[in-house]
């Protein structure tokens, strides 16, 4: 018995059917990729803009505060619109564009709104993805959601390695948009 047929027998769904959950997990990886990249870039941004540790910490807190604030409306937005896949793709695309703005803009007046946008897109992703997976896999919700969580961890692992490697060769202003490109590709894949 091949590994694929064992997987199908174990999960109760075909490998082809599970591909959707892996695609959504890749999107979840992208959401976490954006956040992990910002935290790798933050010390360089702090030095470049002459920020104190308190101001740099405030930027990190602002991201989490906007994520927290997004939780208030994100579930309602997902339920009322019913556009779960579109919301996932937009979360990735808008979050990646905010990462580009951080690098290209390079000023606190552009970085702060971009951080707020990232926080919001980070948390609107989750209700859209979890609802989509729960409806798509009614008999395998646990499996689909664990694959989804696996994607987040992959983003947390690989984004710092990617951004850190690029920082050896490029400035943080160049690394921010470069790090956004894989996320934009995943957003397009999800949308289409």
Tab-separated table of N, CA and C in Angstrom, residues 10-130:
chain	number	residue	atom	x	y	z
A	10	UNK	N	-6.453	6.612	6.192
A	10	UNK	CA	-6.381	7.154	7.553
A	10	UNK	C	-7.300	8.364	7.741
A	11	UNK	N	-7.328	9.266	6.750
A	11	UNK	CA	-8.091	10.519	6.892
A	11	UNK	C	-9.530	10.408	6.405
A	12	UNK	N	-9.792	9.456	5.544
A	12	UNK	CA	-11.142	9.332	5.010
A	12	UNK	C	-11.433	10.293	3.873
A	13	UNK	N	-10.427	10.980	3.372
A	13	UNK	CA	-10.634	11.840	2.205
A	13	UNK	C	-9.450	11.691	1.262
A	14	UNK	N	-9.731	11.914	-0.023
A	14	UNK	CA	-8.696	11.711	-1.034
A	14	UNK	C	-7.611	12.778	-0.922
A	15	UNK	N	-6.464	12.442	-1.436
A	15	UNK	CA	-5.340	13.387	-1.446
A	15	UNK	C	-5.741	14.627	-2.249
A	16	UNK	N	-6.439	14.421	-3.334
A	16	UNK	CA	-6.895	15.555	-4.170
A	16	UNK	C	-7.821	16.463	-3.364
A	17	UNK	N	-8.718	15.872	-2.589
A	17	UNK	CA	-9.636	16.659	-1.763
A	17	UNK	C	-8.887	17.408	-0.665
A	18	UNK	N	-7.835	16.816	-0.132
A	18	UNK	CA	-7.061	17.453	0.930
A	18	UNK	C	-6.207	18.606	0.415
A	19	UNK	N	-5.999	18.679	-0.889
A	19	UNK	CA	-5.174	19.742	-1.468
A	19	UNK	C	-5.703	21.126	-1.090
A	20	UNK	N	-7.018	21.257	-1.013
A	20	UNK	CA	-7.607	22.543	-0.641
A	20	UNK	C	-7.171	22.956	0.761
A	21	UNK	N	-7.156	22.012	1.694
A	21	UNK	CA	-6.742	22.362	3.055
A	21	UNK	C	-5.271	22.764	3.088
A	22	UNK	N	-4.450	22.148	2.268
A	22	UNK	CA	-3.040	22.522	2.213
A	22	UNK	C	-2.860	23.898	1.565
A	23	UNK	N	-3.702	24.223	0.596
A	23	UNK	CA	-3.645	25.553	-0.012
A	23	UNK	C	-4.022	26.623	1.013
A	24	UNK	N	-5.071	26.387	1.769
A	24	UNK	CA	-5.474	27.337	2.815
A	24	UNK	C	-4.377	27.427	3.878
A	25	UNK	N	-3.742	26.310	4.193
A	25	UNK	CA	-2.631	26.318	5.154
A	25	UNK	C	-1.465	27.157	4.627
A	26	UNK	N	-1.233	27.105	3.333
A	26	UNK	CA	-0.190	27.931	2.733
A	26	UNK	C	-0.538	29.411	2.883
A	27	UNK	N	-1.813	29.728	2.729
A	27	UNK	CA	-2.250	31.106	2.972
A	27	UNK	C	-2.034	31.519	4.417
A	28	UNK	N	-2.336	30.612	5.335
A	28	UNK	CA	-2.127	30.894	6.760
A	28	UNK	C	-0.640	31.115	7.020
A	29	UNK	N	0.180	30.364	6.331
A	29	UNK	CA	1.623	30.564	6.420
A	29	UNK	C	1.986	31.980	5.977
A	30	UNK	N	1.332	32.452	4.927
A	30	UNK	CA	1.583	33.808	4.431
A	30	UNK	C	1.205	34.885	5.433
A	31	UNK	N	0.080	34.683	6.119
A	31	UNK	CA	-0.353	35.638	7.146
A	31	UNK	C	0.701	35.732	8.250
A	32	UNK	N	1.192	34.593	8.689
A	32	UNK	CA	2.218	34.588	9.733
A	32	UNK	C	3.580	35.035	9.196
A	33	UNK	N	3.822	34.797	7.925
A	33	UNK	CA	5.054	35.237	7.258
A	33	UNK	C	5.188	36.748	7.360
A	34	UNK	N	4.098	37.450	7.100
A	34	UNK	CA	4.113	38.916	7.152
A	34	UNK	C	4.522	39.391	8.548
A	35	UNK	N	3.879	38.846	9.556
A	35	UNK	CA	4.136	39.258	10.944
A	35	UNK	C	5.573	38.925	11.341
A	36	UNK	N	6.011	37.719	11.037
A	36	UNK	CA	7.372	37.306	11.404
A	36	UNK	C	8.415	38.172	10.714
A	37	UNK	N	8.146	38.562	9.478
A	37	UNK	CA	9.069	39.431	8.744
A	37	UNK	C	9.187	40.789	9.422
A	38	UNK	N	8.054	41.345	9.833
A	38	UNK	CA	8.079	42.656	10.493
A	38	UNK	C	8.919	42.593	11.763
A	39	UNK	N	8.784	41.533	12.535
A	39	UNK	CA	9.534	41.448	13.780
A	39	UNK	C	11.029	41.247	13.539
A	40	UNK	N	11.408	40.648	12.405
A	40	UNK	CA	12.824	40.555	12.050
A	40	UNK	C	13.339	41.930	11.622
A	41	UNK	N	12.510	42.688	10.919
A	41	UNK	CA	12.928	43.999	10.412
A	41	UNK	C	12.891	45.095	11.472
A	42	UNK	N	12.139	44.882	12.529
A	42	UNK	CA	11.927	45.931	13.532
A	42	UNK	C	13.218	46.520	14.107
A	43	UNK	N	14.236	45.736	14.468
A	43	UNK	CA	15.469	46.359	14.986
A	43	UNK	C	16.166	47.259	13.950
A	44	UNK	N	16.103	46.871	12.676
A	44	UNK	CA	16.709	47.679	11.618
A	44	UNK	C	15.910	48.956	11.397
A	45	UNK	N	14.610	48.812	11.431
A	45	UNK	CA	13.711	49.960	11.313
A	45	UNK	C	13.952	50.917	12.489
A	46	UNK	N	14.103	50.379	13.676
A	46	UNK	CA	14.347	51.183	14.881
A	46	UNK	C	15.625	52.004	14.718
A	47	UNK	N	16.677	51.334	14.276
A	47	UNK	CA	17.962	52.024	14.114
A	47	UNK	C	17.888	53.076	13.017
A	48	UNK	N	17.287	52.720	11.902
A	48	UNK	CA	17.209	53.619	10.754
A	48	UNK	C	16.397	54.880	11.056
A	49	UNK	N	15.322	54.720	11.814
A	49	UNK	CA	14.450	55.863	12.115
A	49	UNK	C	14.806	56.542	13.438
A	50	UNK	N	15.799	56.003	14.132
A	50	UNK	CA	16.208	56.595	15.399
A	50	UNK	C	15.157	56.466	16.495
A	51	UNK	N	14.463	55.327	16.517
A	51	UNK	CA	13.417	55.110	17.507
A	51	UNK	C	14.008	54.583	18.807
A	52	UNK	N	13.387	54.922	19.913
A	52	UNK	CA	13.782	54.341	21.196
A	52	UNK	C	13.225	52.917	21.278
A	53	UNK	N	13.684	52.168	22.280
A	53	UNK	CA	13.131	50.827	22.490
A	53	UNK	C	11.635	50.910	22.806
A	54	UNK	N	11.248	51.935	23.521
A	54	UNK	CA	9.830	52.116	23.850
A	54	UNK	C	9.015	52.348	22.588
A	55	UNK	N	9.524	53.180	21.687
A	55	UNK	CA	8.803	53.446	20.430
A	55	UNK	C	8.729	52.196	19.554
A	56	UNK	N	9.815	51.429	19.521
A	56	UNK	CA	9.791	50.166	18.761
A	56	UNK	C	8.792	49.194	19.383
A	57	UNK	N	8.773	49.148	20.707
A	57	UNK	CA	7.796	48.307	21.401
A	57	UNK	C	6.378	48.766	21.145
A	58	UNK	N	6.197	50.067	21.016
A	58	UNK	CA	4.874	50.619	20.719
A	58	UNK	C	4.389	50.175	19.335
A	59	UNK	N	5.312	50.099	18.385
A	59	UNK	CA	4.950	49.615	17.042
A	59	UNK	C	4.472	48.166	17.123
A	60	UNK	N	5.196	47.338	17.876
A	60	UNK	CA	4.789	45.942	18.041
A	60	UNK	C	3.429	45.859	18.738
A	61	UNK	N	3.251	46.661	19.767
A	61	UNK	CA	1.963	46.670	20.487
A	61	UNK	C	0.835	47.168	19.603
A	62	UNK	N	1.135	48.129	18.747
A	62	UNK	CA	0.121	48.666	17.837
A	62	UNK	C	-0.374	47.583	16.885
A	63	UNK	N	0.546	46.749	16.411
A	63	UNK	CA	0.147	45.628	15.567
A	63	UNK	C	-0.844	44.730	16.310
A	64	UNK	N	-0.491	44.365	17.536
A	64	UNK	CA	-1.345	43.452	18.298
A	64	UNK	C	-2.650	44.113	18.724
A	65	UNK	N	-2.626	45.405	18.995
A	65	UNK	CA	-3.863	46.110	19.339
A	65	UNK	C	-4.807	46.145	18.144
A	66	UNK	N	-4.268	46.395	16.954
A	66	UNK	CA	-5.135	46.409	15.769
A	66	UNK	C	-5.653	45.006	15.459
A	67	UNK	N	-4.846	43.972	15.726
A	67	UNK	CA	-5.332	42.587	15.578
A	67	UNK	C	-6.485	42.333	16.536
A	68	UNK	N	-6.305	42.762	17.769
A	68	UNK	CA	-7.345	42.629	18.789
A	68	UNK	C	-8.616	43.361	18.361
A	69	UNK	N	-8.466	44.576	17.860
A	69	UNK	CA	-9.615	45.371	17.426
A	69	UNK	C	-10.341	44.724	16.252
A	70	UNK	N	-9.586	44.107	15.372
A	70	UNK	CA	-10.198	43.448	14.212
A	70	UNK	C	-11.080	42.286	14.627
A	71	UNK	N	-10.765	41.665	15.745
A	71	UNK	CA	-11.568	40.537	16.212
A	71	UNK	C	-13.015	40.928	16.471
A	72	UNK	N	-13.245	42.166	16.831
A	72	UNK	CA	-14.602	42.626	17.136
A	72	UNK	C	-15.501	42.479	15.908
A	73	UNK	N	-14.991	42.841	14.738
A	73	UNK	CA	-15.830	42.862	13.543
A	73	UNK	C	-15.557	41.742	12.549
A	74	UNK	N	-14.419	41.069	12.657
A	74	UNK	CA	-14.027	40.146	11.598
A	74	UNK	C	-15.005	38.991	11.395
A	75	UNK	N	-15.485	38.407	12.467
A	75	UNK	CA	-16.444	37.304	12.324
A	75	UNK	C	-17.726	37.753	11.649
A	76	UNK	N	-18.222	38.930	12.039
A	76	UNK	CA	-19.449	39.461	11.430
A	76	UNK	C	-19.237	39.758	9.950
A	77	UNK	N	-18.080	40.320	9.607
A	77	UNK	CA	-17.782	40.622	8.199
A	77	UNK	C	-17.791	39.335	7.373
A	78	UNK	N	-17.171	38.304	7.904
A	78	UNK	CA	-17.112	37.021	7.200
A	78	UNK	C	-18.508	36.429	7.059
A	79	UNK	N	-19.276	36.421	8.130
A	79	UNK	CA	-20.614	35.817	8.087
A	79	UNK	C	-21.569	36.603	7.199
A	80	UNK	N	-21.531	37.916	7.286
A	80	UNK	CA	-22.455	38.732	6.495
A	80	UNK	C	-22.115	38.708	5.006
A	81	UNK	N	-20.836	38.712	4.690
A	81	UNK	CA	-20.454	38.738	3.275
A	81	UNK	C	-20.526	37.347	2.644
A	82	UNK	N	-20.172	36.329	3.419
A	82	UNK	CA	-20.135	34.971	2.877
A	82	UNK	C	-18.999	34.741	1.900
A	83	UNK	N	-18.132	35.719	1.738
A	83	UNK	CA	-17.032	35.660	0.760
A	83	UNK	C	-15.743	35.190	1.435
A	84	UNK	N	-15.737	33.973	1.901
A	84	UNK	CA	-14.625	33.470	2.698
A	84	UNK	C	-13.309	33.397	1.929
A	85	UNK	N	-13.348	32.900	0.714
A	85	UNK	CA	-12.120	32.782	-0.079
A	85	UNK	C	-11.625	34.167	-0.488
A	86	UNK	N	-12.525	35.039	-0.898
A	86	UNK	CA	-12.135	36.401	-1.268
A	86	UNK	C	-11.502	37.124	-0.082
A	87	UNK	N	-12.083	36.975	1.093
A	87	UNK	CA	-11.526	37.620	2.293
A	87	UNK	C	-10.139	37.067	2.606
A	88	UNK	N	-9.944	35.778	2.435
A	88	UNK	CA	-8.616	35.200	2.660
A	88	UNK	C	-7.595	35.785	1.678
A	89	UNK	N	-7.966	35.831	0.399
A	89	UNK	CA	-7.050	36.363	-0.621
A	89	UNK	C	-6.754	37.841	-0.375
A	90	UNK	N	-7.796	38.602	-0.032
A	90	UNK	CA	-7.581	40.029	0.253
A	90	UNK	C	-6.740	40.240	1.501
A	91	UNK	N	-6.935	39.421	2.517
A	91	UNK	CA	-6.116	39.527	3.729
A	91	UNK	C	-4.644	39.383	3.391
A	92	UNK	N	-4.327	38.396	2.583
A	92	UNK	CA	-2.941	38.188	2.181
A	92	UNK	C	-2.424	39.331	1.323
A	93	UNK	N	-3.200	39.717	0.316
A	93	UNK	CA	-2.746	40.749	-0.615
A	93	UNK	C	-2.580	42.102	0.075
A	94	UNK	N	-3.553	42.490	0.880
A	94	UNK	CA	-3.478	43.787	1.561
A	94	UNK	C	-2.365	43.782	2.606
A	95	UNK	N	-2.223	42.675	3.343
A	95	UNK	CA	-1.131	42.567	4.312
A	95	UNK	C	0.231	42.636	3.641
A	96	UNK	N	0.377	41.969	2.491
A	96	UNK	CA	1.642	42.017	1.748
A	96	UNK	C	1.905	43.427	1.225
A	97	UNK	N	0.866	44.097	0.756
A	97	UNK	CA	1.032	45.482	0.290
A	97	UNK	C	1.448	46.402	1.433
A	98	UNK	N	0.924	46.156	2.625
A	98	UNK	CA	1.337	46.937	3.797
A	98	UNK	C	2.817	46.693	4.095
A	99	UNK	N	3.278	45.469	3.907
A	99	UNK	CA	4.700	45.158	4.101
A	99	UNK	C	5.545	45.912	3.069
A	100	UNK	N	5.062	45.996	1.851
A	100	UNK	CA	5.755	46.764	0.815
A	100	UNK	C	5.834	48.239	1.220
A	101	UNK	N	4.727	48.783	1.713
A	101	UNK	CA	4.694	50.188	2.139
A	101	UNK	C	5.729	50.451	3.228
A	102	UNK	N	5.888	49.514	4.145
A	102	UNK	CA	6.880	49.680	5.217
A	102	UNK	C	8.278	49.872	4.625
A	103	UNK	N	8.613	49.069	3.632
A	103	UNK	CA	9.938	49.182	3.033
A	103	UNK	C	10.091	50.374	2.124
A	104	UNK	N	9.124	50.587	1.268
A	104	UNK	CA	9.211	51.662	0.281
A	104	UNK	C	8.992	53.025	0.932
A	105	UNK	N	8.025	53.086	1.864
A	105	UNK	CA	7.712	54.352	2.521
A	105	UNK	C	8.828	54.812	3.429
A	106	UNK	N	9.252	53.906	4.303
A	106	UNK	CA	10.388	54.171	5.154
A	106	UNK	C	10.246	55.284	6.181
A	107	UNK	N	9.055	55.860	6.326
A	107	UNK	CA	8.854	56.898	7.339
A	107	UNK	C	7.819	56.406	8.343
A	108	UNK	N	7.897	56.953	9.524
A	108	UNK	CA	6.968	56.549	10.576
A	108	UNK	C	5.517	56.848	10.189
A	109	UNK	N	5.309	57.904	9.405
A	109	UNK	CA	3.959	58.291	8.988
A	109	UNK	C	3.323	57.263	8.053
A	110	UNK	N	4.136	56.472	7.386
A	110	UNK	CA	3.614	55.393	6.539
A	110	UNK	C	3.683	54.037	7.247
A	111	UNK	N	4.682	53.867	8.103
A	111	UNK	CA	4.859	52.593	8.781
A	111	UNK	C	3.732	52.322	9.774
A	112	UNK	N	3.346	53.339	10.535
A	112	UNK	CA	2.304	53.137	11.560
A	112	UNK	C	0.979	52.692	10.926
A	113	UNK	N	0.462	53.389	9.895
A	113	UNK	CA	-0.785	52.881	9.283
A	113	UNK	C	-0.621	51.494	8.654
A	114	UNK	N	0.562	51.225	8.101
A	114	UNK	CA	0.794	49.903	7.504
A	114	UNK	C	0.749	48.817	8.578
A	115	UNK	N	1.301	49.090	9.735
A	115	UNK	CA	1.266	48.133	10.849
A	115	UNK	C	-0.176	47.889	11.289
A	116	UNK	N	-0.975	48.949	11.348
A	116	UNK	CA	-2.387	48.809	11.727
A	116	UNK	C	-3.121	47.943	10.709
A	117	UNK	N	-2.879	48.192	9.429
A	117	UNK	CA	-3.510	47.396	8.369
A	117	UNK	C	-3.088	45.928	8.481
A	118	UNK	N	-1.811	45.688	8.746
A	118	UNK	CA	-1.335	44.309	8.914
A	118	UNK	C	-2.045	43.607	10.062
A	119	UNK	N	-2.204	44.305	11.158
A	119	UNK	CA	-2.888	43.716	12.311
A	119	UNK	C	-4.321	43.345	11.972
A	120	UNK	N	-4.993	44.232	11.246
A	120	UNK	CA	-6.381	43.949	10.870
A	120	UNK	C	-6.456	42.761	9.921
A	121	UNK	N	-5.606	42.750	8.888
A	121	UNK	CA	-5.670	41.653	7.912
A	121	UNK	C	-5.263	40.324	8.548
A	122	UNK	N	-4.389	40.398	9.537
A	122	UNK	CA	-3.979	39.188	10.240
A	122	UNK	C	-5.177	38.505	10.891
A	123	UNK	N	-6.049	39.281	11.495
A	123	UNK	CA	-7.147	38.657	12.233
A	123	UNK	C	-8.426	38.482	11.437
A	124	UNK	N	-8.571	39.136	10.321
A	124	UNK	CA	-9.760	38.837	9.503
A	124	UNK	C	-9.548	37.527	8.735
A	125	UNK	N	-8.290	37.143	8.553
A	125	UNK	CA	-7.990	35.869	7.892
A	125	UNK	C	-8.616	34.691	8.630
A	126	UNK	N	-8.450	34.653	9.928
A	126	UNK	CA	-8.784	33.461	10.702
A	126	UNK	C	-10.257	33.066	10.655
A	127	UNK	N	-11.212	33.971	10.883
A	127	UNK	CA	-12.617	33.539	10.784
A	127	UNK	C	-12.983	33.066	9.374
A	128	UNK	N	-12.413	33.725	8.364
A	128	UNK	CA	-12.713	33.320	6.982
A	128	UNK	C	-12.174	31.923	6.692
A	129	UNK	N	-10.942	31.670	7.080
A	129	UNK	CA	-10.319	30.380	6.800
A	129	UNK	C	-10.936	29.257	7.624
A	130	UNK	N	-11.151	29.508	8.898
A	130	UNK	CA	-11.695	28.452	9.768
A	130	UNK	C	-13.120	28.091	9.353
